[in-house]
Short mmCIF file of C-alpha atoms (C1' of nucleotides) in Angstrom, two decimals:
data_model
loop_
_atom_site.label_atom_id
_atom_site.label_comp_id
_atom_site.label_asym_id
_atom_site.label_seq_id
_atom_site.Cartn_x
_atom_site.Cartn_y
_atom_site.Cartn_z
CA MET A 1 11.51 -35.18 40.50
CA LYS A 2 12.37 -31.79 42.06
CA LYS A 3 12.37 -29.57 38.76
CA THR A 4 8.80 -28.96 37.85
CA VAL A 5 7.49 -27.22 34.74
CA ARG A 6 7.14 -23.43 35.69
CA PRO A 7 4.48 -22.14 33.46
CA ALA A 8 4.78 -18.47 34.76
CA TYR A 9 8.62 -18.30 34.40
CA HIS A 10 10.04 -18.85 30.84
CA HIS A 11 12.45 -21.19 29.10
CA GLY A 12 15.65 -19.34 30.35
CA ASP A 13 16.30 -17.68 27.16
CA LEU A 14 13.27 -15.60 26.39
CA ARG A 15 15.75 -13.02 24.82
CA ASN A 16 16.34 -15.19 21.90
CA SER A 17 12.85 -16.32 21.83
CA LEU A 18 11.79 -12.72 21.23
CA LEU A 19 14.36 -12.01 18.57
CA ALA A 20 13.10 -15.23 16.73
CA ALA A 21 9.49 -14.14 17.04
CA ALA A 22 10.18 -10.59 16.05
CA GLU A 23 12.03 -11.73 12.91
CA ALA A 24 9.13 -13.93 12.10
CA LEU A 25 6.67 -11.17 12.33
CA LEU A 26 8.96 -8.76 10.44
CA MET A 27 8.96 -11.29 7.52
CA GLU A 28 5.21 -11.49 7.61
CA LYS A 29 3.98 -7.87 8.10
CA GLY A 30 7.01 -5.59 7.45
CA VAL A 31 8.82 -3.25 9.60
CA ALA A 32 6.12 -0.61 10.13
CA ALA A 33 3.46 -3.30 11.43
CA LEU A 34 6.06 -4.73 13.87
CA SER A 35 4.64 -4.40 17.47
CA LEU A 36 6.30 -5.18 20.68
CA ARG A 37 3.12 -6.35 22.19
CA GLU A 38 2.40 -8.76 19.16
CA VAL A 39 5.94 -10.12 19.65
CA ALA A 40 5.27 -10.91 23.36
CA LYS A 41 1.99 -12.53 22.62
CA ALA A 42 3.48 -14.64 19.94
CA THR A 43 6.23 -15.77 22.55
CA GLY A 44 3.66 -16.46 25.10
CA VAL A 45 4.54 -13.77 27.52
CA SER A 46 3.07 -10.69 28.92
CA HIS A 47 3.32 -7.29 26.92
CA ALA A 48 5.71 -6.02 29.51
CA ALA A 49 8.14 -8.88 29.77
CA PRO A 50 10.21 -7.79 26.89
CA TYR A 51 11.40 -4.86 28.98
CA ARG A 52 13.50 -7.12 31.20
CA HIS A 53 15.47 -7.90 28.29
CA PHE A 54 15.27 -4.91 25.90
CA ARG A 55 15.67 -1.36 27.09
CA ASP A 56 12.70 -0.48 24.58
CA LYS A 57 11.37 -1.45 21.27
CA ALA A 58 14.19 0.31 19.26
CA ALA A 59 16.74 -1.76 21.33
CA LEU A 60 15.05 -5.08 19.93
CA VAL A 61 14.92 -3.83 16.48
CA GLU A 62 18.71 -2.86 16.64
CA ALA A 63 19.64 -6.20 17.76
CA LEU A 64 17.87 -7.83 14.76
CA ALA A 65 19.67 -5.33 12.58
CA ALA A 66 22.96 -6.23 14.11
CA THR A 67 22.51 -9.86 13.10
CA GLY A 68 22.33 -8.55 9.41
CA PHE A 69 25.63 -6.55 9.69
CA LYS A 70 27.16 -9.77 11.22
CA ARG A 71 26.06 -11.72 8.22
CA LEU A 72 27.46 -8.97 5.78
CA GLN A 73 30.84 -9.08 7.51
CA HIS A 74 30.84 -12.89 7.34
CA GLY A 75 30.05 -12.84 3.83
CA CYS A 76 33.14 -10.53 3.17
CA GLU A 77 35.35 -12.71 5.27
CA GLN A 78 34.34 -16.03 3.49
CA ALA A 79 34.83 -14.34 0.09
CA ALA A 80 38.37 -13.18 1.13
CA LEU A 81 39.51 -16.44 2.42
CA ARG A 82 37.89 -18.55 -0.50
CA HIS A 83 39.50 -16.29 -3.26
CA ALA A 84 42.69 -15.25 -1.50
CA ASN A 85 44.72 -14.43 -4.57
CA ASP A 86 41.83 -12.92 -6.42
CA PRO A 87 40.69 -9.51 -5.00
CA ALA A 88 38.23 -8.87 -7.86
CA ARG A 89 36.61 -12.19 -7.24
CA GLN A 90 36.54 -11.34 -3.43
CA LEU A 91 34.59 -8.35 -3.96
CA THR A 92 32.06 -9.81 -6.49
CA GLU A 93 31.58 -12.85 -4.33
CA ALA A 94 31.20 -10.78 -1.07
CA GLY A 95 28.48 -8.61 -2.88
CA MET A 96 26.66 -11.66 -4.15
CA ALA A 97 26.59 -13.32 -0.88
CA TYR A 98 24.91 -10.16 0.77
CA LEU A 99 22.38 -9.96 -2.19
CA LEU A 100 21.28 -13.69 -1.58
CA PHE A 101 21.02 -12.75 2.09
CA ALA A 102 18.89 -9.64 0.95
CA THR A 103 16.38 -12.10 -0.87
CA GLU A 104 16.13 -14.55 2.13
CA LYS A 105 15.58 -12.07 4.66
CA PRO A 106 14.53 -8.73 2.91
CA ALA A 107 12.99 -7.51 6.29
CA ILE A 108 16.42 -7.62 7.90
CA VAL A 109 18.05 -5.59 5.09
CA HIS A 110 15.08 -3.19 5.35
CA LEU A 111 16.20 -2.82 9.05
CA MET A 112 19.81 -2.41 8.29
CA PHE A 113 19.66 0.09 5.42
CA GLY A 114 16.09 1.43 5.61
CA GLY A 115 16.49 4.10 7.98
CA SER A 116 14.08 2.63 10.46
CA ILE A 117 17.29 2.81 12.31
CA SER A 118 19.74 5.70 12.59
CA LEU A 119 23.21 4.27 12.59
CA GLY A 120 24.37 7.57 13.67
CA ALA A 121 22.40 7.31 16.88
CA CYS A 122 22.08 3.71 17.86
CA GLY A 123 23.32 1.32 20.55
CA ALA A 124 26.84 0.23 20.91
CA ASP A 125 26.17 -3.18 19.67
CA LEU A 126 24.77 -2.27 16.39
CA GLN A 127 27.48 0.64 15.86
CA GLN A 128 30.22 -2.00 16.31
CA ALA A 129 28.60 -4.69 13.91
CA ALA A 130 28.11 -2.02 11.08
CA ASP A 131 31.50 -0.87 11.75
CA ALA A 132 32.98 -4.29 11.69
CA ALA A 133 31.29 -5.11 8.34
CA TYR A 134 32.39 -1.88 6.73
CA ALA A 135 35.98 -2.65 7.83
CA SER A 136 35.74 -6.03 6.25
CA LEU A 137 34.55 -4.65 3.03
CA ALA A 138 37.44 -2.03 3.31
CA ARG A 139 39.98 -4.79 3.70
CA ILE A 140 38.86 -6.53 0.42
CA VAL A 141 39.23 -3.24 -1.40
CA GLY A 142 42.67 -2.72 0.15
CA ASN A 143 43.61 -6.00 -0.97
CA GLY A 144 42.79 -5.03 -4.71
CA GLN A 145 44.67 -1.78 -4.51
CA GLN A 146 47.89 -3.40 -2.76
CA SER A 147 47.80 -6.12 -5.43
CA GLY A 148 48.09 -3.15 -8.03
CA LEU A 149 44.79 -4.06 -9.49
CA TYR A 150 42.95 -0.86 -8.54
CA GLN A 151 43.73 2.63 -9.25
CA GLN A 152 45.62 4.94 -6.75
CA ALA A 153 42.37 6.50 -5.27
CA ASP A 154 41.73 6.81 -1.61
CA VAL A 155 40.67 3.51 -0.27
CA MET A 156 37.95 5.04 1.74
CA ASP A 157 36.23 6.59 -1.31
CA MET A 158 36.39 3.30 -3.31
CA THR A 159 34.83 1.34 -0.25
CA LEU A 160 32.29 3.95 0.01
CA THR A 161 31.38 3.49 -3.45
CA ALA A 162 30.98 -0.20 -3.33
CA TRP A 163 29.18 0.01 0.09
CA SER A 164 26.69 2.50 -1.44
CA ALA A 165 26.20 0.37 -4.40
CA VAL A 166 25.39 -2.87 -2.09
CA TYR A 167 23.38 -0.57 0.26
CA GLY A 168 21.21 0.72 -2.75
CA PHE A 169 20.96 -2.31 -4.71
CA SER A 170 20.00 -4.52 -1.76
CA LEU A 171 17.24 -2.08 -1.00
CA MET A 172 15.82 -1.86 -4.47
CA LEU A 173 15.75 -5.64 -4.33
CA THR A 174 13.92 -5.92 -1.06
CA GLY A 175 11.58 -2.76 -2.02
CA GLY A 176 10.27 -4.72 -4.90
CA LEU A 177 11.38 -2.04 -7.26
CA LEU A 178 13.11 -4.42 -9.79
CA GLY A 179 10.17 -6.91 -10.29
CA LYS A 180 10.61 -9.52 -12.84
CA ARG A 181 14.22 -8.48 -13.67
CA VAL A 182 15.40 -10.40 -10.63
CA SER A 183 12.72 -12.80 -10.03
CA THR A 184 14.82 -15.88 -10.01
CA ARG A 185 18.20 -16.72 -8.46
CA ALA A 186 19.88 -17.11 -11.86
CA LYS A 187 18.58 -13.75 -13.09
CA LEU A 188 19.57 -12.07 -9.57
CA ARG A 189 23.15 -13.49 -10.16
CA LEU A 190 23.40 -12.07 -13.75
CA GLN A 191 22.01 -8.70 -12.41
CA GLY A 192 24.40 -8.55 -9.46
CA GLU A 193 27.32 -9.56 -11.46
CA ALA A 194 26.55 -6.85 -14.19
CA ILE A 195 26.44 -4.27 -11.50
CA ALA A 196 29.82 -5.68 -9.76
CA GLN A 197 31.37 -5.70 -13.22
CA ILE A 198 30.78 -1.89 -13.77
CA LEU A 199 31.85 -1.09 -10.21
CA LEU A 200 34.78 -3.32 -10.60
CA ASN A 201 35.56 -1.52 -13.77
CA GLY A 202 35.39 1.72 -11.91
CA LEU A 203 38.09 0.57 -9.39
CA LEU A 204 40.52 -0.74 -11.84
CA ARG A 205 43.53 1.28 -12.92
CA ARG A 206 43.34 2.49 -16.63
CA MET B 1 -19.14 42.46 3.33
CA LYS B 2 -20.88 39.22 2.61
CA LYS B 3 -17.87 37.05 2.90
CA THR B 4 -16.90 36.47 6.59
CA VAL B 5 -14.23 34.52 8.15
CA ARG B 6 -15.12 30.98 8.70
CA PRO B 7 -13.16 29.56 11.52
CA ALA B 8 -14.63 26.12 11.04
CA TYR B 9 -13.91 25.70 7.40
CA HIS B 10 -10.49 26.03 6.45
CA HIS B 11 -8.45 27.92 3.93
CA GLY B 12 -9.37 26.02 0.98
CA ASP B 13 -5.95 24.35 0.61
CA LEU B 14 -5.97 22.11 3.60
CA ARG B 15 -4.33 19.41 1.55
CA ASN B 16 -1.18 21.48 1.03
CA SER B 17 -1.16 22.86 4.51
CA LEU B 18 -1.11 19.32 5.61
CA LEU B 19 1.64 18.51 3.45
CA ALA B 20 3.78 21.35 4.70
CA ALA B 21 2.99 20.72 8.29
CA ALA B 22 3.94 17.06 7.82
CA GLU B 23 7.24 18.04 6.31
CA ALA B 24 8.13 20.41 9.19
CA LEU B 25 7.28 17.66 11.58
CA LEU B 26 9.39 15.03 9.64
CA MET B 27 12.37 17.41 9.72
CA GLU B 28 11.84 17.77 13.48
CA LYS B 29 11.40 14.57 14.75
CA GLY B 30 11.91 11.79 12.12
CA VAL B 31 9.94 9.54 10.01
CA ALA B 32 9.08 6.97 12.85
CA ALA B 33 7.59 9.76 15.21
CA LEU B 34 5.35 11.18 12.38
CA SER B 35 1.71 11.05 13.45
CA LEU B 36 -1.15 12.22 11.55
CA ARG B 37 -2.82 13.47 14.52
CA GLU B 38 -0.07 15.91 15.18
CA VAL B 39 -0.07 16.94 11.69
CA ALA B 40 -3.63 17.88 12.05
CA LYS B 41 -3.17 19.74 15.09
CA ALA B 42 -0.27 21.65 13.95
CA THR B 43 -2.56 22.60 11.10
CA GLY B 44 -5.24 23.67 13.40
CA VAL B 45 -7.77 21.08 12.22
CA SER B 46 -9.43 18.06 14.06
CA HIS B 47 -7.54 14.74 13.77
CA ALA B 48 -10.05 13.45 11.36
CA ALA B 49 -10.02 16.23 8.94
CA PRO B 50 -6.86 15.07 6.91
CA TYR B 51 -8.96 11.85 5.84
CA ARG B 52 -10.91 14.23 3.32
CA HIS B 53 -7.73 14.78 1.59
CA PHE B 54 -5.65 11.53 2.16
CA ARG B 55 -6.97 7.80 2.21
CA ASP B 56 -4.76 7.17 5.01
CA LYS B 57 -1.36 8.12 6.58
CA ALA B 58 0.37 6.09 4.02
CA ALA B 59 -0.96 8.35 1.15
CA LEU B 60 0.29 11.59 2.98
CA VAL B 61 3.69 10.13 3.46
CA GLU B 62 3.75 8.99 -0.23
CA ALA B 63 2.71 12.41 -1.45
CA LEU B 64 5.64 13.58 0.53
CA ALA B 65 8.08 11.19 -0.96
CA ALA B 66 6.75 12.02 -4.54
CA THR B 67 7.98 15.61 -4.10
CA GLY B 68 11.40 14.19 -3.55
CA PHE B 69 11.42 12.15 -6.64
CA LYS B 70 10.18 15.19 -8.69
CA ARG B 71 12.96 17.01 -7.32
CA LEU B 72 15.52 14.12 -8.39
CA GLN B 73 14.00 14.19 -11.97
CA HIS B 74 14.28 18.09 -12.14
CA GLY B 75 18.04 17.72 -11.08
CA CYS B 76 18.53 15.12 -13.83
CA GLU B 77 16.90 17.38 -16.35
CA GLN B 78 18.73 20.67 -15.30
CA ALA B 79 21.87 19.01 -15.78
CA ALA B 80 21.19 17.34 -19.07
CA LEU B 81 20.36 20.94 -20.26
CA ARG B 82 23.21 22.93 -18.90
CA HIS B 83 25.91 20.46 -20.13
CA ALA B 84 24.42 19.19 -23.22
CA ASN B 85 27.67 18.00 -24.74
CA ASP B 86 29.26 16.46 -21.82
CA PRO B 87 27.63 13.44 -20.66
CA ALA B 88 30.02 12.73 -17.83
CA ARG B 89 29.43 16.17 -16.33
CA GLN B 90 25.63 15.44 -16.73
CA LEU B 91 25.93 12.42 -14.57
CA THR B 92 28.03 14.05 -11.98
CA GLU B 93 26.11 17.22 -11.74
CA ALA B 94 22.58 15.51 -11.44
CA GLY B 95 24.20 13.33 -8.70
CA MET B 96 25.45 16.56 -6.87
CA ALA B 97 22.28 18.29 -7.11
CA TYR B 98 20.60 15.38 -5.54
CA LEU B 99 23.19 15.01 -2.76
CA LEU B 100 22.62 18.76 -2.04
CA PHE B 101 18.95 18.10 -1.83
CA ALA B 102 19.62 15.11 0.71
CA THR B 103 21.35 17.46 2.96
CA GLU B 104 18.62 20.06 2.72
CA LYS B 105 15.90 17.56 3.34
CA PRO B 106 17.25 14.41 4.68
CA ALA B 107 13.95 13.43 6.04
CA ILE B 108 12.37 13.32 2.64
CA VAL B 109 15.17 11.29 1.32
CA HIS B 110 14.59 8.81 4.14
CA LEU B 111 11.15 8.61 3.06
CA MET B 112 12.17 7.95 -0.60
CA PHE B 113 14.50 5.43 0.00
CA GLY B 114 14.28 4.46 3.47
CA GLY B 115 11.81 1.64 3.01
CA SER B 116 9.11 3.36 5.04
CA ILE B 117 7.38 3.20 1.69
CA SER B 118 7.37 0.21 -0.64
CA LEU B 119 7.74 1.47 -4.24
CA GLY B 120 6.66 -1.97 -5.15
CA ALA B 121 3.26 -1.45 -3.75
CA CYS B 122 2.39 2.32 -3.61
CA GLY B 123 -0.07 4.63 -5.11
CA ALA B 124 0.17 5.60 -8.73
CA ASP B 125 1.33 9.13 -8.13
CA LEU B 126 4.45 7.99 -6.18
CA GLN B 127 4.98 5.12 -8.73
CA GLN B 128 4.93 7.34 -11.67
CA ALA B 129 7.21 10.12 -9.98
CA ALA B 130 9.98 7.47 -9.04
CA ASP B 131 9.61 5.97 -12.62
CA ALA B 132 9.95 9.32 -14.33
CA ALA B 133 12.95 10.27 -12.25
CA TYR B 134 14.65 6.80 -13.04
CA ALA B 135 13.95 7.41 -16.75
CA SER B 136 15.64 10.87 -16.43
CA LEU B 137 18.59 9.27 -15.09
CA ALA B 138 18.57 6.39 -17.76
CA ARG B 139 18.44 9.02 -20.33
CA ILE B 140 21.71 10.81 -19.11
CA VAL B 141 23.40 7.30 -18.88
CA GLY B 142 22.11 6.74 -22.57
CA ASN B 143 23.56 9.94 -23.67
CA GLY B 144 26.92 8.87 -22.56
CA GLN B 145 26.72 5.55 -24.46
CA GLN B 146 25.48 6.98 -27.62
CA SER B 147 28.43 9.60 -27.60
CA GLY B 148 30.60 6.61 -27.53
CA LEU B 149 32.18 7.50 -24.09
CA TYR B 150 30.74 4.50 -22.16
CA GLN B 151 31.35 0.89 -22.80
CA GLN B 152 28.71 -1.18 -24.71
CA ALA B 153 27.04 -2.54 -21.59
CA ASP B 154 23.35 -2.81 -20.94
CA VAL B 155 22.19 0.83 -20.26
CA MET B 156 19.85 -0.59 -17.67
CA ASP B 157 22.73 -2.04 -15.85
CA MET B 158 24.67 1.02 -15.84
CA THR B 159 21.60 3.10 -14.62
CA LEU B 160 20.98 0.65 -12.08
CA THR B 161 24.51 1.02 -10.89
CA ALA B 162 24.36 4.77 -10.79
CA TRP B 163 20.84 4.72 -9.18
CA SER B 164 22.01 2.49 -6.64
CA ALA B 165 25.13 4.44 -5.72
CA VAL B 166 22.97 7.66 -5.40
CA TYR B 167 20.45 5.75 -3.27
CA GLY B 168 23.04 4.19 -1.05
CA PHE B 169 25.20 7.11 -0.55
CA SER B 170 22.27 9.61 0.00
CA LEU B 171 21.05 7.45 2.63
CA MET B 172 24.47 7.04 4.49
CA LEU B 173 24.39 10.83 4.27
CA THR B 174 21.18 11.31 5.88
CA GLY B 175 21.83 8.56 8.24
CA GLY B 176 24.62 10.22 9.66
CA LEU B 177 26.92 7.41 9.03
CA LEU B 178 29.63 9.70 7.48
CA GLY B 179 30.03 12.07 10.30
CA LYS B 180 32.77 14.66 9.95
CA ARG B 181 33.72 13.35 6.60
CA VAL B 182 31.01 15.45 5.10
CA SER B 183 30.41 18.16 7.67
CA THR B 184 30.60 21.03 5.28
CA ARG B 185 29.27 21.72 1.65
CA ALA B 186 32.89 21.69 0.35
CA LYS B 187 33.66 18.33 1.91
CA LEU B 188 30.34 16.86 0.63
CA ARG B 189 31.32 18.18 -2.83
CA LEU B 190 34.50 16.67 -2.78
CA GLN B 191 33.35 13.16 -1.39
CA GLY B 192 30.61 13.32 -4.01
CA GLU B 193 32.91 13.96 -6.75
CA ALA B 194 35.21 11.18 -5.71
CA ILE B 195 32.41 8.76 -5.88
CA ALA B 196 31.15 10.20 -9.08
CA GLN B 197 34.71 9.73 -10.51
CA ILE B 198 34.94 6.02 -9.36
CA LEU B 199 31.42 5.25 -10.90
CA LEU B 200 32.13 7.16 -14.08
CA ASN B 201 35.22 5.29 -14.52
CA GLY B 202 33.27 2.14 -14.21
CA LEU B 203 31.05 3.13 -17.13
CA LEU B 204 33.81 4.47 -19.53
CA ARG B 205 35.04 2.23 -22.12
CA ARG B 206 38.57 0.77 -21.70
"C1'" DA C 1 -18.56 19.60 0.42
"C1'" DC C 2 -15.99 20.07 4.36
"C1'" DC C 3 -14.96 19.54 9.03
"C1'" DT C 4 -16.00 18.04 14.06
"C1'" DG C 5 -16.31 14.89 18.32
"C1'" DA C 6 -16.99 10.55 20.15
"C1'" DA C 7 -15.79 5.95 19.76
"C1'" DC C 8 -12.90 1.80 18.95
"C1'" DA C 9 -9.08 -1.26 18.86
"C1'" DC C 10 -4.67 -0.85 19.09
"C1'" DC C 11 0.16 1.02 20.43
"C1'" DG C 12 4.80 1.90 23.78
"C1'" DT C 13 6.11 2.40 28.49
"C1'" DT C 14 5.91 2.42 33.54
"C1'" DC C 15 5.14 0.51 38.00
"C1'" DA C 16 3.48 -1.77 41.81
"C1'" DA C 17 2.72 -6.32 42.89
"C1'" DG C 18 3.51 -11.21 42.66
"C1'" DT C 19 6.60 -15.83 42.62
"C1'" DA D 1 15.76 -12.27 39.16
"C1'" DC D 2 11.97 -12.58 36.16
"C1'" DC D 3 7.37 -11.80 35.00
"C1'" DT D 4 2.24 -10.11 35.44
"C1'" DG D 5 -1.68 -6.85 35.28
"C1'" DA D 6 -3.44 -2.47 35.62
"C1'" DA D 7 -2.82 2.18 34.18
"C1'" DC D 8 -1.34 6.20 31.20
"C1'" DA D 9 -1.03 8.60 27.38
"C1'" DC D 10 -0.85 8.21 23.03
"C1'" DC D 11 -1.96 6.19 17.94
"C1'" DG D 12 -4.83 5.24 13.08
"C1'" DT D 13 -9.51 4.92 11.64
"C1'" DT D 14 -14.39 5.23 11.35
"C1'" DC D 15 -18.69 7.29 11.41
"C1'" DA D 16 -22.71 10.03 12.83
"C1'" DA D 17 -23.71 14.55 13.17
"C1'" DG D 18 -23.12 19.51 12.42
"C1'" DT D 19 -22.65 23.85 8.99
#
DNA sequence: ACCTGAACACCGTTCAAGT
DNA sequence: ACCTGAACACCGTTCAAGT
């Protein structure tokens, strides 16, 4: 055989290996304790190697956060498709999908909304992923208004309110603030739906 | 005179000096870049001195966050007093007071809600400050329900929704996500009131 | 009691050098 | 092109020692 194992050079996809290792370490030890050197070691590569694939530590963290926003966007789009004629349901389900994600990967949510990252001053990839997710949510809110279900308020204001609620509640969830109140999947669904109900009530016309 | 200046020993209130220096550095360079050594240097003291007053870096950061929660609580109580017979106004004004604080000291808000801190696993002081702030908000929501203004939902659910919205919106504010939309005090007030309006609408009985 | 200075084990980042 | 190893300037934390 011509091709031999090259122990020095890596498997051709070091970038993704690093991201996976970073996510695992993030889950384990939290945002603050995440170190690039440890990520490198876990991937079996020298501590300088990641710099071939990420400009700096922030760039790696941003890439991880971007996956979260893509997931949020995906949840919105799925909900919009599945409940095509029920804007209220679209909003509730999109929110619930995100909350489930938040319990699965709390560390990523911390990254997305936790201020470790400044969405005001970040790379183009992350910026774009966040904008796309926001646009998806805005579309769902827009559906509700066009159908005459919601009041005639600024769509942007309504979207901002919904986004803030998701933002805030997901962080409370991952921050362990809620404790026993959402200790099971069933309880989480109940709590999420209760909040969605109030939020929705706020959007409806009177 | 018997009393002479003692350049080695500090002014008797190193703890507060450290907190002030930390807050200034926080404003300047963000949460991530805050270092205990730099705080010590800015205070004119050795890098080991802070350990006389704080168990570790986290303890100092938590003490700073606690001041934010006290402020939030204070805003709620002021609003409750000033608009004693107008629960809706209480909620709006408490929220606005906090948003103004968020623009004044964004770094502190980052600390409070940004996940640098885990309210689930933090010192007793911070825990207590956060709980007290939450209780103040709950009281305002309770006022609205007792007066018959709000729907007959769980007060906890309603408080959680309001808290999440404040939580989320304040972080978007400090994260620079909103940009020109809230570039002036007047715009901020408009945006804050728009969101409060929607939220309030959600709490009202139909 | 309160603070210092040296020490330790870590960081992120850079850069010449190897294949 | 992709990775290594040494180097640099920083961290947080500990601890004997000073006043």
